[in-house]
CSV table of C-alpha atoms in Angstrom, one decimal:
chain,number,residue,atom,x,y,z
A,178,UNK,CA,-20.6,-5.4,-9.2
A,179,UNK,CA,-19.0,-6.4,-5.9
A,180,UNK,CA,-21.6,-5.2,-3.5
A,181,UNK,CA,-24.8,-3.3,-3.1
A,182,UNK,CA,-26.0,-1.4,0.0
A,183,UNK,CA,-28.2,-3.1,2.6
A,184,UNK,CA,-31.4,-1.6,4.0
A,185,UNK,CA,-30.2,1.0,6.6
A,186,UNK,CA,-30.5,-0.4,10.2
A,187,UNK,CA,-32.0,1.5,13.1
A,188,UNK,CA,-29.7,1.8,16.3
A,189,UNK,CA,-31.4,-1.0,18.1
A,190,UNK,CA,-31.4,-3.4,15.2
A,191,UNK,CA,-27.6,-2.6,14.7
A,192,UNK,CA,-26.8,-3.8,18.3
A,193,UNK,CA,-28.3,-7.0,18.0
A,194,UNK,CA,-26.9,-7.8,14.3
A,195,UNK,CA,-23.5,-9.0,15.5
A,196,UNK,CA,-23.4,-12.7,14.9
A,197,UNK,CA,-22.8,-14.9,17.9
A,198,UNK,CA,-19.7,-16.7,16.2
A,199,UNK,CA,-17.8,-13.1,16.2
A,200,UNK,CA,-16.6,-12.5,19.5
A,201,UNK,CA,-13.5,-11.0,18.1
A,202,UNK,CA,-13.6,-7.2,17.1
A,203,UNK,CA,-11.8,-6.1,14.0
A,204,UNK,CA,-10.6,-2.4,13.9
A,205,UNK,CA,-10.5,-1.0,10.7
A,206,UNK,CA,-8.6,2.3,10.2
A,207,UNK,CA,-9.5,4.6,7.4
A,208,UNK,CA,-7.1,7.7,7.0
A,209,UNK,CA,-9.3,10.6,5.2
A,210,UNK,CA,-7.7,13.6,3.6
A,211,UNK,CA,-9.9,15.5,0.7
A,212,UNK,CA,-11.2,12.6,-1.0
A,213,UNK,CA,-15.0,13.3,-1.3
A,214,UNK,CA,-15.3,11.8,-4.7
A,215,UNK,CA,-14.4,8.5,-3.4
A,216,UNK,CA,-15.0,8.2,0.1
A,217,UNK,CA,-18.5,6.9,0.1
A,218,UNK,CA,-17.5,3.9,-2.1
A,219,UNK,CA,-15.0,3.1,0.6
A,220,UNK,CA,-17.2,3.5,3.7
A,221,UNK,CA,-20.0,1.7,1.9
A,222,UNK,CA,-17.8,-1.3,1.3
A,223,UNK,CA,-17.4,-1.5,5.0
A,224,UNK,CA,-21.3,-1.2,5.8
A,225,UNK,CA,-21.7,-4.4,3.8
A,226,UNK,CA,-19.2,-6.5,5.2
A,227,UNK,CA,-20.7,-9.8,6.1
A,228,UNK,CA,-18.4,-9.9,9.5
A,229,UNK,CA,-20.4,-7.4,11.7
A,230,UNK,CA,-18.2,-7.0,14.7
A,231,UNK,CA,-16.2,-3.9,13.6
A,232,UNK,CA,-14.6,-0.8,14.9
A,233,UNK,CA,-14.3,1.5,12.0
A,234,UNK,CA,-12.0,4.5,13.1
A,235,UNK,CA,-12.2,7.2,10.4
A,236,UNK,CA,-9.5,9.8,10.9
A,237,UNK,CA,-10.2,13.1,9.0
A,238,UNK,CA,-6.9,14.5,8.8
A,239,UNK,CA,-7.7,18.3,8.3
A,240,UNK,CA,-9.7,17.6,5.2
A,241,UNK,CA,-10.7,21.0,3.4
A,242,UNK,CA,-13.4,19.5,1.2
A,243,UNK,CA,-16.6,17.6,2.0
A,244,UNK,CA,-14.6,14.5,3.4
A,245,UNK,CA,-15.1,15.5,7.0
A,246,UNK,CA,-19.0,16.1,6.6
A,247,UNK,CA,-19.3,12.8,4.8
A,248,UNK,CA,-17.3,10.9,7.6
A,249,UNK,CA,-19.9,12.5,10.1
A,250,UNK,CA,-22.8,11.6,8.0
A,251,UNK,CA,-21.8,7.8,8.0
A,252,UNK,CA,-21.3,7.9,11.9
A,253,UNK,CA,-24.8,9.0,12.3
A,254,UNK,CA,-26.0,6.0,10.1
A,255,UNK,CA,-23.8,3.3,11.8
A,256,UNK,CA,-22.7,3.3,15.5
A,257,UNK,CA,-19.6,1.2,14.6
A,258,UNK,CA,-18.0,4.3,13.0
A,259,UNK,CA,-16.0,6.5,15.1
A,260,UNK,CA,-14.8,9.9,13.6
A,261,UNK,CA,-11.8,11.6,14.6
A,262,UNK,CA,-11.1,15.1,13.4
A,263,UNK,CA,-7.6,16.4,13.6
A,264,UNK,CA,-5.2,18.9,12.0
A,265,UNK,CA,-3.5,17.7,9.2
A,266,UNK,CA,-0.7,15.3,10.0
A,267,UNK,CA,-0.3,13.3,6.8
A,268,UNK,CA,-1.3,9.6,6.2
A,269,UNK,CA,1.3,8.4,8.8
A,270,UNK,CA,-0.2,10.7,11.5
A,271,UNK,CA,-3.8,9.8,10.6
A,272,UNK,CA,-3.1,6.0,11.0
A,273,UNK,CA,-1.1,6.5,14.2
A,274,UNK,CA,-3.9,8.3,15.9
A,275,UNK,CA,-6.2,5.4,15.3
A,276,UNK,CA,-3.7,3.0,16.3
A,277,UNK,CA,-3.4,4.5,19.8
A,278,UNK,CA,-7.2,4.3,20.3
A,279,UNK,CA,-8.2,1.0,18.8
A,280,UNK,CA,-9.8,-1.6,21.0
A,281,UNK,CA,-10.2,-4.6,18.4
A,282,UNK,CA,-8.4,-7.9,18.5
A,283,UNK,CA,-7.3,-7.4,15.1
A,284,UNK,CA,-6.6,-4.5,13.0
A,285,UNK,CA,-6.7,-3.6,9.2
A,286,UNK,CA,-6.5,-0.6,7.1
A,287,UNK,CA,-8.5,0.6,4.3
A,288,UNK,CA,-7.4,3.5,2.1
A,289,UNK,CA,-10.2,6.0,1.5
A,290,UNK,CA,-10.2,5.8,-2.3
A,291,UNK,CA,-10.2,1.8,-2.3
A,292,UNK,CA,-12.7,-0.6,-1.4
A,293,UNK,CA,-13.1,-4.1,0.4
A,294,UNK,CA,-15.1,-7.2,-1.0
A,295,UNK,CA,-18.2,-7.6,1.1
A,296,UNK,CA,-16.5,-11.0,2.4
A,297,UNK,CA,-13.1,-9.7,3.1
A,298,UNK,CA,-13.1,-9.4,6.7
A,299,UNK,CA,-14.9,-12.7,7.3
A,300,UNK,CA,-12.7,-14.5,5.0
A,301,UNK,CA,-9.4,-13.3,6.7
A,302,UNK,CA,-10.7,-13.6,10.2
A,303,UNK,CA,-12.0,-17.2,9.7
A,304,UNK,CA,-8.5,-18.0,8.1
A,305,UNK,CA,-6.8,-16.5,11.1
A,306,UNK,CA,-9.0,-18.6,13.5
A,307,UNK,CA,-8.4,-21.8,11.6
A,308,UNK,CA,-4.5,-21.4,11.0
A,309,UNK,CA,-4.0,-19.2,14.1
A,310,UNK,CA,-1.6,-16.9,11.9
A,311,UNK,CA,-0.3,-13.5,12.9
A,312,UNK,CA,-1.2,-12.0,9.5
A,313,UNK,CA,-3.6,-12.9,6.8
A,314,UNK,CA,-3.7,-11.3,3.5
A,315,UNK,CA,-5.4,-11.5,0.3
A,316,UNK,CA,-4.7,-10.7,-3.3
A,317,UNK,CA,-6.1,-7.3,-4.8
A,318,UNK,CA,-6.9,-5.7,-8.3
A,319,UNK,CA,-5.7,-2.2,-9.2
A,320,UNK,CA,-8.3,-0.2,-11.0
A,321,UNK,CA,-7.5,2.6,-13.2
A,322,UNK,CA,-10.4,5.1,-12.8
A,323,UNK,CA,-12.0,8.2,-11.3
A,324,UNK,CA,-15.4,6.8,-11.1
A,325,UNK,CA,-16.8,3.7,-9.5
A,326,UNK,CA,-14.6,0.7,-9.5
A,327,UNK,CA,-17.1,-1.9,-10.5
A,328,UNK,CA,-16.9,-1.2,-14.4
A,329,UNK,CA,-13.6,0.1,-14.9
A,330,UNK,CA,-10.4,-0.7,-16.7
A,331,UNK,CA,-8.3,-3.2,-14.6
A,332,UNK,CA,-4.6,-2.1,-14.6
A,333,UNK,CA,-3.6,-5.5,-13.0
A,334,UNK,CA,-4.8,-8.4,-11.0
A,335,UNK,CA,-3.8,-11.2,-8.7
A,336,UNK,CA,-1.2,-9.2,-6.6
A,337,UNK,CA,0.7,-10.1,-4.6
A,338,UNK,CA,2.4,-12.8,-7.0
A,339,UNK,CA,3.7,-14.9,-4.3
A,340,UNK,CA,2.1,-18.4,-4.1
A,341,UNK,CA,-0.9,-18.8,-1.7
A,342,UNK,CA,-0.3,-20.6,1.4
A,343,UNK,CA,1.7,-20.5,4.7
A,344,UNK,CA,4.7,-18.6,5.2
A,345,UNK,CA,7.0,-18.7,8.4
A,346,UNK,CA,9.1,-15.4,9.4
A,347,UNK,CA,12.0,-16.1,7.3
A,348,UNK,CA,9.8,-17.3,4.2
A,349,UNK,CA,7.6,-14.0,4.7
A,350,UNK,CA,10.6,-11.6,4.8
A,351,UNK,CA,12.0,-13.2,1.7
A,352,UNK,CA,9.0,-12.8,-0.1
A,353,UNK,CA,8.8,-9.3,0.7
A,354,UNK,CA,12.5,-9.0,-0.4
A,355,UNK,CA,11.7,-10.5,-3.8
A,356,UNK,CA,8.5,-8.4,-4.4
A,357,UNK,CA,6.3,-11.5,-4.1
A,358,UNK,CA,4.4,-9.9,-1.1
A,359,UNK,CA,3.4,-6.4,-1.3
A,360,UNK,CA,4.7,-3.9,1.2
A,361,UNK,CA,1.3,-2.0,1.7
A,362,UNK,CA,-0.7,-2.6,4.8
A,363,UNK,CA,-4.3,-2.2,3.3
A,364,UNK,CA,-4.9,-5.9,2.2
A,365,UNK,CA,-3.9,-7.4,5.5
A,366,UNK,CA,-5.5,-8.4,8.8
A,367,UNK,CA,-3.0,-8.3,11.8
A,368,UNK,CA,-3.0,-9.5,15.3
A,369,UNK,CA,-3.2,-6.2,17.5
A,370,UNK,CA,-0.1,-7.1,19.5
A,371,UNK,CA,2.1,-7.0,16.3
A,372,UNK,CA,1.6,-3.2,16.3
A,373,UNK,CA,2.8,-2.8,20.1
A,374,UNK,CA,5.6,0.0,19.9
A,375,UNK,CA,5.3,0.5,16.0
A,376,UNK,CA,4.1,3.6,14.3
A,377,UNK,CA,4.3,5.1,11.0
A,378,UNK,CA,7.0,7.7,10.1
A,379,UNK,CA,5.1,11.1,10.5
A,380,UNK,CA,5.9,13.6,7.5
A,381,UNK,CA,6.7,11.2,4.9
A,382,UNK,CA,5.1,9.1,2.3
A,383,UNK,CA,6.1,5.6,1.4
A,384,UNK,CA,5.6,4.9,5.2
A,385,UNK,CA,4.6,1.1,4.6
A,386,UNK,CA,8.3,0.5,3.2
A,387,UNK,CA,9.8,0.2,6.6
A,388,UNK,CA,6.9,-0.5,8.8
A,389,UNK,CA,6.0,-3.5,7.1
A,390,UNK,CA,9.6,-5.1,7.4
A,391,UNK,CA,9.3,-4.4,11.4
A,392,UNK,CA,5.8,-6.0,11.6
A,393,UNK,CA,6.8,-9.3,9.4
A,394,UNK,CA,10.0,-9.6,11.5
A,395,UNK,CA,7.6,-10.4,14.3
A,396,UNK,CA,5.5,-13.0,12.8
A,397,UNK,CA,5.5,-16.9,13.3
A,398,UNK,CA,3.1,-17.6,10.7
A,399,UNK,CA,1.7,-15.5,7.8
A,400,UNK,CA,-1.2,-16.7,5.5
A,401,UNK,CA,-1.7,-15.6,1.8
A,402,UNK,CA,-5.2,-16.3,0.4
A,403,UNK,CA,-5.6,-16.9,-3.2
A,404,UNK,CA,-8.7,-14.6,-3.4
A,405,UNK,CA,-8.9,-11.0,-4.8
A,406,UNK,CA,-10.7,-9.1,-2.0
A,407,UNK,CA,-9.3,-5.8,-2.1
A,408,UNK,CA,-9.8,-3.1,-4.8
A,409,UNK,CA,-7.0,-0.5,-5.1
A,410,UNK,CA,-7.7,2.6,-6.9
A,411,UNK,CA,-4.9,4.0,-9.1
A,412,UNK,CA,-5.6,7.7,-9.6
A,413,UNK,CA,-3.9,10.9,-11.1
A,414,UNK,CA,-2.8,13.0,-8.3
A,415,UNK,CA,-2.5,10.5,-5.4
A,416,UNK,CA,0.6,11.1,-3.1
A,417,UNK,CA,2.2,8.0,-4.1
A,418,UNK,CA,1.9,8.7,-8.1
A,419,UNK,CA,2.7,12.5,-8.1
A,420,UNK,CA,6.4,13.1,-8.4
A,421,UNK,CA,7.8,16.1,-6.5
A,422,UNK,CA,11.3,16.8,-5.0
A,423,UNK,CA,9.3,15.9,-1.6
A,424,UNK,CA,8.3,12.6,-2.6
A,425,UNK,CA,11.6,11.6,-4.3
A,426,UNK,CA,13.4,12.5,-0.8
A,427,UNK,CA,10.8,10.5,1.0
A,428,UNK,CA,11.3,7.6,-1.3
A,429,UNK,CA,15.2,7.8,-0.9
A,430,UNK,CA,14.9,8.2,2.9
A,431,UNK,CA,12.5,5.1,3.0
A,432,UNK,CA,15.1,3.2,1.0
A,433,UNK,CA,17.8,4.3,3.7
A,434,UNK,CA,15.6,3.3,6.7
A,435,UNK,CA,14.8,0.1,5.2
A,436,UNK,CA,18.5,-0.9,4.2
A,437,UNK,CA,19.5,0.2,7.7
A,438,UNK,CA,16.8,-1.7,9.5
A,439,UNK,CA,17.7,-5.0,7.7
A,440,UNK,CA,21.5,-4.5,8.1
A,441,UNK,CA,21.0,-4.1,11.9
A,442,UNK,CA,18.0,-6.6,12.4
A,443,UNK,CA,17.6,-9.3,9.6
A,444,UNK,CA,20.6,-9.3,7.0
A,445,UNK,CA,21.3,-12.8,7.6
A,446,UNK,CA,18.0,-13.9,6.2
A,447,UNK,CA,18.4,-13.0,2.8
A,448,UNK,CA,20.3,-14.8,-0.1
A,449,UNK,CA,22.5,-12.9,-2.6
A,450,UNK,CA,19.7,-13.2,-5.2
A,451,UNK,CA,17.3,-11.4,-2.9
A,452,UNK,CA,19.6,-8.7,-2.0
A,453,UNK,CA,20.3,-8.3,-5.9
A,454,UNK,CA,16.6,-8.1,-6.4
A,455,UNK,CA,16.3,-5.3,-3.7
A,456,UNK,CA,18.9,-3.5,-5.4
A,457,UNK,CA,17.4,-3.8,-8.9
A,458,UNK,CA,14.1,-2.5,-7.3
A,459,UNK,CA,15.7,0.4,-6.0
A,460,UNK,CA,17.7,1.5,-8.9
A,461,UNK,CA,14.8,0.9,-11.1
A,462,UNK,CA,12.5,3.1,-8.7
A,463,UNK,CA,15.1,5.8,-8.9
A,464,UNK,CA,15.2,5.9,-12.6
A,465,UNK,CA,11.7,5.9,-13.0
A,466,UNK,CA,11.1,8.8,-10.6
A,467,UNK,CA,13.9,10.7,-12.3
A,468,UNK,CA,12.3,10.0,-15.7
A,469,UNK,CA,8.8,11.3,-14.5
A,470,UNK,CA,10.2,14.2,-12.9
A,471,UNK,CA,12.1,15.6,-15.6
A,472,UNK,CA,9.0,15.2,-17.8
A,473,UNK,CA,7.4,18.1,-15.7
A,474,UNK,CA,8.2,21.3,-17.4
A,475,UNK,CA,8.3,23.1,-14.2
A,476,UNK,CA,11.1,20.5,-12.6
A,477,UNK,CA,14.0,22.2,-10.9
A,478,UNK,CA,16.9,21.3,-13.2
A,479,UNK,CA,19.5,21.7,-10.2
A,480,UNK,CA,17.6,19.0,-8.2
A,481,UNK,CA,17.4,16.9,-11.3
A,482,UNK,CA,21.1,17.1,-11.6
A,483,UNK,CA,21.4,16.2,-7.8
A,484,UNK,CA,19.1,13.2,-8.3
A,485,UNK,CA,21.1,12.0,-11.3
A,486,UNK,CA,24.2,11.9,-9.3
A,487,UNK,CA,22.7,10.1,-6.5
A,488,UNK,CA,21.5,7.4,-9.2
A,489,UNK,CA,25.0,7.0,-10.5
A,490,UNK,CA,26.4,6.7,-6.8
A,491,UNK,CA,23.9,4.1,-6.2
A,492,UNK,CA,25.0,2.0,-9.5
A,493,UNK,CA,28.5,2.2,-8.4
A,494,UNK,CA,27.8,0.5,-5.0
A,495,UNK,CA,26.4,-2.4,-6.8
A,496,UNK,CA,27.1,-5.1,-9.7
A,497,UNK,CA,25.8,-3.9,-12.7
A,498,UNK,CA,25.7,-7.5,-14.1
A,499,UNK,CA,22.8,-8.3,-11.5
A,500,UNK,CA,20.7,-5.8,-13.0
A,501,UNK,CA,17.8,-6.7,-15.5
A,502,UNK,CA,18.4,-5.8,-19.2
A,503,UNK,CA,15.7,-2.9,-19.1
A,504,UNK,CA,17.2,-1.2,-16.2
A,505,UNK,CA,20.6,-1.4,-17.5
A,506,UNK,CA,19.4,0.0,-20.8
A,507,UNK,CA,17.7,3.0,-19.2
A,508,UNK,CA,20.5,3.6,-17.1
A,509,UNK,CA,22.9,3.6,-20.0
A,510,UNK,CA,20.6,6.2,-21.6
A,511,UNK,CA,20.7,8.4,-18.5
A,512,UNK,CA,24.4,8.1,-18.3
A,513,UNK,CA,24.9,8.9,-22.0
A,514,UNK,CA,22.3,11.3,-23.0
A,515,UNK,CA,19.8,11.9,-20.0
A,516,UNK,CA,17.7,14.2,-22.3
A,517,UNK,CA,16.9,11.2,-24.4
A,518,UNK,CA,14.9,9.8,-21.5
A,519,UNK,CA,12.3,12.5,-22.1
A,520,UNK,CA,11.8,10.8,-25.5
A,521,UNK,CA,12.3,7.2,-24.7
A,522,UNK,CA,10.8,6.8,-21.4
A,523,UNK,CA,6.9,7.5,-22.4
A,524,UNK,CA,7.4,4.8,-25.3
A,525,UNK,CA,9.0,2.4,-22.7
A,526,UNK,CA,5.9,2.7,-20.4
A,527,UNK,CA,3.5,2.2,-23.1
A,528,UNK,CA,5.5,-1.0,-24.2
A,529,UNK,CA,5.6,-2.3,-20.7
A,530,UNK,CA,1.8,-1.7,-20.6
A,531,UNK,CA,1.0,-3.5,-23.8
A,532,UNK,CA,3.1,-6.5,-22.7
A,533,UNK,CA,1.1,-6.7,-19.5
A,534,UNK,CA,-2.0,-6.8,-21.4
A,535,UNK,CA,-0.6,-9.6,-23.8
A,536,UNK,CA,0.5,-11.5,-20.8
A,537,UNK,CA,-3.1,-11.3,-19.0
A,538,UNK,CA,-4.8,-12.9,-22.5
């Protein structure tokens, strides 16, 4: 079990509980929308942080369940929590609201269905002070559960897969391009200044894809800790796991925005191998989304055909020989007999999962 709740502190006790060696305030941004089943676990993981000088900005983004009431209850329990209630603007809008009002020297993000290790913030801040890094990030574990994440099935661990240590700007960008550093913002401590003039794109999911490249392009030094300090929950129905026409369009848009930014700002940083990795990743993601989309009996056949043609066009723009074998195989099935994907793809996912389990043993 990662943590247990401390004794609740009275307001006058909380004011004196900030350690004298913690002058730097950390702003933690928690966007909330209809997550009443998981929210308490996320907020509890903040209350037990051994680093106490926190500004916890909880943005209730128009929740229609008990999430808003839970946020207010926690704000009454701990004066470090500030709750902002707003009309629904999506994940990006909620994060942007908090970015505009944060006062910390550093900023971090926590998704409301995930959790921090009790030592996470302290470890990241201590590393930042020692190394004078712009970003410090840690490894994380993925949990497949609807309940508490302490005693569940772990989907995978030790992400990101890049080697621990120090990265300069170019090394950090290349690690992103190769998938060795994760795009998501929630396992990272940032200098506040990195976010000046940068916001998340409102109205779209997969918002981290472009934003992280913009942020990392500003760093001089990034540190990856070899410690698993973040728990990510993988749940059915999450906005990044549910495949709809809107989510597919958002993913394509995020790819286009990423490619445009890279071409205009950092194209010369990447090797041909890294470009090929990004192309592999794009085609693999599109095939995955198409396959999962058509498995839905209520899918729009016309849109499915449009997406298929987009995948064909994407493949034409790249060298097929650079694709990994399983991508070439799935693409061939899609090209020759797309209906077969409904039969093949579930089996492919099962084999892929079994291989992951075997490799961990």
